Coordinates of C-alpha atoms in Angstrom, one line a residue:
Chain O
G1 CA 41.0 31.9 15.6
Q2 CA 39.5 31.9 19.1
Q3 CA 35.7 32.0 19.3
L4 CA 33.3 32.7 22.1
N5 CA 30.8 30.0 23.1
Q6 CA 27.4 31.3 22.0
S7 CA 24.2 29.5 22.8
P8 CA 21.7 28.4 21.8
Q9 CA 22.7 27.8 18.2
S10 CA 19.1 28.4 17.0
M11 CA 15.7 29.2 18.6
F12 CA 12.2 28.6 17.3
I13 CA 9.8 30.7 19.2
Q14 CA 6.2 32.0 19.0
E15 CA 5.7 35.7 18.4
G16 CA 5.3 37.5 21.7
E17 CA 7.7 35.2 23.6
D18 CA 10.8 36.4 25.3
V19 CA 14.2 35.4 24.0
S20 CA 17.4 34.8 25.9
M21 CA 20.9 34.0 24.5
N22 CA 24.4 34.1 26.0
C23 CA 28.1 34.0 25.3
T24 CA 30.8 32.6 27.5
S25 CA 34.5 32.4 27.4
S26 CA 37.4 31.1 29.5
S27 CA 39.1 34.5 28.9
I28 CA 38.5 37.9 30.3
F29 CA 37.3 40.7 28.0
N30 CA 37.0 44.5 28.3
T31 CA 34.1 45.0 25.9
W32 CA 31.2 42.9 24.9
L33 CA 29.1 43.7 21.8
W34 CA 25.9 42.3 20.4
Y35 CA 25.1 42.5 16.7
K36 CA 22.1 41.4 14.5
Q37 CA 22.6 40.2 10.9
D38 CA 19.8 40.0 8.4
P39 CA 20.3 37.7 5.3
G40 CA 22.6 39.3 2.8
E41 CA 23.5 42.2 5.0
G42 CA 26.4 43.2 7.3
P43 CA 26.0 42.9 11.1
V44 CA 24.3 45.9 12.8
L45 CA 25.4 46.9 16.3
L46 CA 22.6 46.5 18.9
I47 CA 24.3 47.1 22.2
A48 CA 27.8 47.8 23.4
L49 CA 28.9 47.0 27.0
Y50 CA 32.1 48.5 28.5
K51 CA 32.0 47.8 32.2
A52 CA 31.7 44.5 34.2
G53 CA 28.2 44.2 35.6
E54 CA 26.8 46.8 33.2
L55 CA 23.2 46.3 32.2
T56 CA 22.1 48.2 29.1
S57 CA 18.8 48.4 27.3
N58 CA 17.9 49.3 23.7
G59 CA 14.1 49.2 23.3
R60 CA 13.0 45.6 23.9
L61 CA 16.6 44.5 24.0
T62 CA 18.6 44.1 27.2
A63 CA 22.2 43.0 27.5
Q64 CA 24.5 42.5 30.5
F65 CA 28.3 42.4 30.8
G66 CA 29.0 39.5 33.2
I67 CA 30.7 40.4 36.5
T68 CA 33.5 38.0 35.9
R69 CA 34.2 39.6 32.5
K70 CA 33.9 36.2 30.9
D71 CA 30.3 36.2 29.7
S72 CA 27.4 38.3 28.5
F73 CA 23.7 37.7 27.8
L74 CA 21.1 39.3 25.5
N75 CA 17.4 39.3 26.2
I76 CA 14.6 40.2 23.7
S77 CA 11.2 40.8 25.2
A78 CA 7.9 40.3 23.4
S79 CA 9.4 39.1 20.2
I80 CA 8.0 40.4 16.9
P81 CA 8.5 39.1 13.3
S82 CA 11.2 41.6 12.4
D83 CA 13.4 40.2 15.2
V84 CA 14.2 37.2 12.9
G85 CA 17.8 37.0 12.0
I86 CA 21.2 35.9 13.4
Y87 CA 22.5 37.4 16.6
F88 CA 26.2 37.5 17.2
C89 CA 28.1 38.3 20.4
A90 CA 31.6 39.7 20.1
A91 CA 34.2 40.7 22.6
I92 CA 37.4 42.8 22.7
R93 CA 40.5 42.4 24.9
Y94 CA 42.5 45.6 25.4
S95 CA 45.8 43.9 24.8
N96 CA 45.3 43.5 21.1
Y97 CA 41.9 45.2 20.3
Q98 CA 40.9 42.4 18.0
L99 CA 37.3 41.4 17.9
I100 CA 36.5 37.8 18.9
W101 CA 33.2 36.4 17.7
G102 CA 30.5 33.9 18.8
A103 CA 29.1 31.5 16.2
G104 CA 25.7 33.2 16.2
T105 CA 22.2 32.4 17.4
K106 CA 19.6 32.0 14.6
L107 CA 16.2 33.3 15.7
I108 CA 13.1 32.0 13.9
I109 CA 9.7 33.1 14.9
K110 CA 6.8 30.8 14.2
P111 CA 3.6 32.5 12.9
Chain L
D1 CA 25.3 57.8 12.0
V2 CA 28.4 55.9 11.0
K3 CA 28.4 54.8 7.4
V4 CA 30.5 52.1 6.0
T5 CA 30.1 51.4 2.3
Q6 CA 31.4 48.6 0.1
S7 CA 31.9 49.0 -3.7
S8 CA 29.8 46.1 -4.7
R9 CA 27.1 44.0 -3.2
Y10 CA 27.6 41.1 -5.6
L11 CA 30.6 40.1 -7.7
V12 CA 31.3 37.2 -10.0
K13 CA 34.9 36.5 -11.1
R14 CA 36.8 33.8 -12.8
T15 CA 39.6 31.7 -11.2
G16 CA 42.9 33.5 -11.6
E17 CA 41.4 37.0 -11.9
K18 CA 42.7 39.9 -9.8
V19 CA 39.8 41.2 -7.6
F20 CA 39.6 44.5 -5.8
L21 CA 37.1 45.0 -3.0
E22 CA 36.8 48.6 -1.8
C23 CA 35.5 49.9 1.5
V24 CA 34.9 53.5 2.5
Q25 CA 33.9 54.9 5.9
D26 CA 32.8 58.5 6.5
M27 CA 33.4 58.9 10.3
D28 CA 37.2 59.5 10.3
H29 CA 37.7 56.2 12.1
E30 CA 41.3 55.1 12.6
N31 CA 40.7 51.4 12.4
M32 CA 39.5 49.4 9.5
F33 CA 39.0 45.6 9.1
W34 CA 38.3 43.0 6.4
Y35 CA 36.4 39.8 7.4
R36 CA 35.1 36.9 5.5
Q37 CA 32.0 35.1 6.6
D38 CA 31.2 31.4 5.7
P39 CA 28.4 29.2 7.0
G40 CA 29.5 27.3 10.1
L41 CA 32.7 29.3 10.4
G42 CA 31.4 32.6 11.5
L43 CA 33.4 35.8 10.9
R44 CA 37.1 35.4 10.3
L45 CA 39.5 38.3 10.3
I46 CA 41.7 38.6 7.1
Y47 CA 43.5 41.9 7.7
F48 CA 43.2 45.1 9.7
S49 CA 44.7 48.5 9.7
Y50 CA 45.2 51.0 12.6
D51 CA 46.4 53.9 10.4
V52 CA 47.1 55.0 6.9
K53 CA 49.7 52.8 5.1
M54 CA 49.7 50.4 8.1
K55 CA 48.4 46.8 8.0
E56 CA 48.4 43.8 10.2
K57 CA 47.6 40.2 9.3
G58 CA 44.5 38.7 10.9
D59 CA 43.7 35.0 11.2
I60 CA 43.5 34.1 7.5
P61 CA 45.6 36.5 5.4
E62 CA 46.8 33.9 2.9
G63 CA 45.7 34.7 -0.6
Y64 CA 44.9 38.3 0.2
S65 CA 46.6 41.6 0.4
V66 CA 45.3 45.1 1.5
S67 CA 46.0 48.7 0.9
R68 CA 45.3 51.8 3.0
E69 CA 46.5 54.9 1.2
K70 CA 43.8 57.1 2.7
K71 CA 42.2 57.1 6.1
E72 CA 38.7 56.6 4.8
R73 CA 39.5 53.8 2.4
F74 CA 40.6 50.2 2.9
S75 CA 41.0 47.9 -0.1
L76 CA 41.1 44.1 -0.1
I77 CA 42.9 42.5 -3.0
L78 CA 42.7 38.9 -4.2
E79 CA 45.8 38.7 -6.4
S80 CA 44.6 35.5 -8.2
A81 CA 41.1 34.5 -7.2
S82 CA 40.4 30.9 -6.4
T83 CA 37.1 29.0 -5.9
N84 CA 37.8 28.6 -2.2
Q85 CA 37.6 32.4 -1.9
T86 CA 33.9 32.4 -2.7
S87 CA 32.5 34.0 0.3
M88 CA 30.7 37.0 1.9
Y89 CA 33.3 39.8 2.6
L90 CA 32.6 42.3 5.3
C91 CA 34.4 45.5 5.9
A92 CA 34.3 47.3 9.3
S93 CA 35.6 50.4 10.9
S94 CA 36.1 51.6 14.5
L95 CA 37.4 54.3 16.7
T96 CA 39.3 53.5 19.9
R97 CA 38.8 56.1 22.7
D98 CA 39.6 55.6 26.4
G99 CA 39.9 51.9 25.8
Q100 CA 36.4 51.7 24.3
E101 CA 35.9 50.4 20.8
T102 CA 32.9 49.4 18.7
Q103 CA 33.1 48.1 15.2
Y104 CA 30.6 49.2 12.5
F105 CA 30.0 47.0 9.5
G106 CA 29.3 47.6 5.8
P107 CA 26.6 45.7 4.0
G108 CA 28.9 43.1 2.7
T109 CA 30.1 41.9 -0.8
R110 CA 29.1 38.4 -1.9
L111 CA 31.9 37.1 -4.1
L112 CA 31.5 34.1 -6.4
V113 CA 34.6 32.7 -8.0
L114 CA 33.9 30.4 -10.9

């Protein structure tokens, strides 16, 4: 099935650094979602975005719904060890309400 | 908080066995989904349901069937398990209101078919 283009594929950062990842597509979407998945667990919703241009924060996390409706980014400020995991973007188009997924960004924090 | 539960966290079955994976959500959500997740392939949609007794094929329905007899419960059935169905299976549920939808996931069932 169709996938979103998520980058980077993985990130190796020092604790305390800021993190930025993004998802792009050639298609327009109505909803962008960001999830985090820990090993052996299901994805947990971090932030949901429903309007183009919307900027939403959840603690140290900030995400934006691109103005063109074709992209979204997620920023994590001042990373901590528990931020380790795989982050997925997902998007929904109203026409069929199916969720389209990015391939994930694996975040690893160096001690 | 939305709660989506799956009947088993880990399951080991033999080739040819019939396998049932159960998913229950407690938020009266209309929509329920079954995905499988494999390394390098991300999440792939197997089947979804928008209402009781209603089902729609996702991207990879072959080898699977589903059942939704009650709103809160969505079952995934492997009629005759095969080794290529070894995977992590994730159930999700969602509610669509005013065009807004967010999917909430269960903890996953890791299935090994020998």
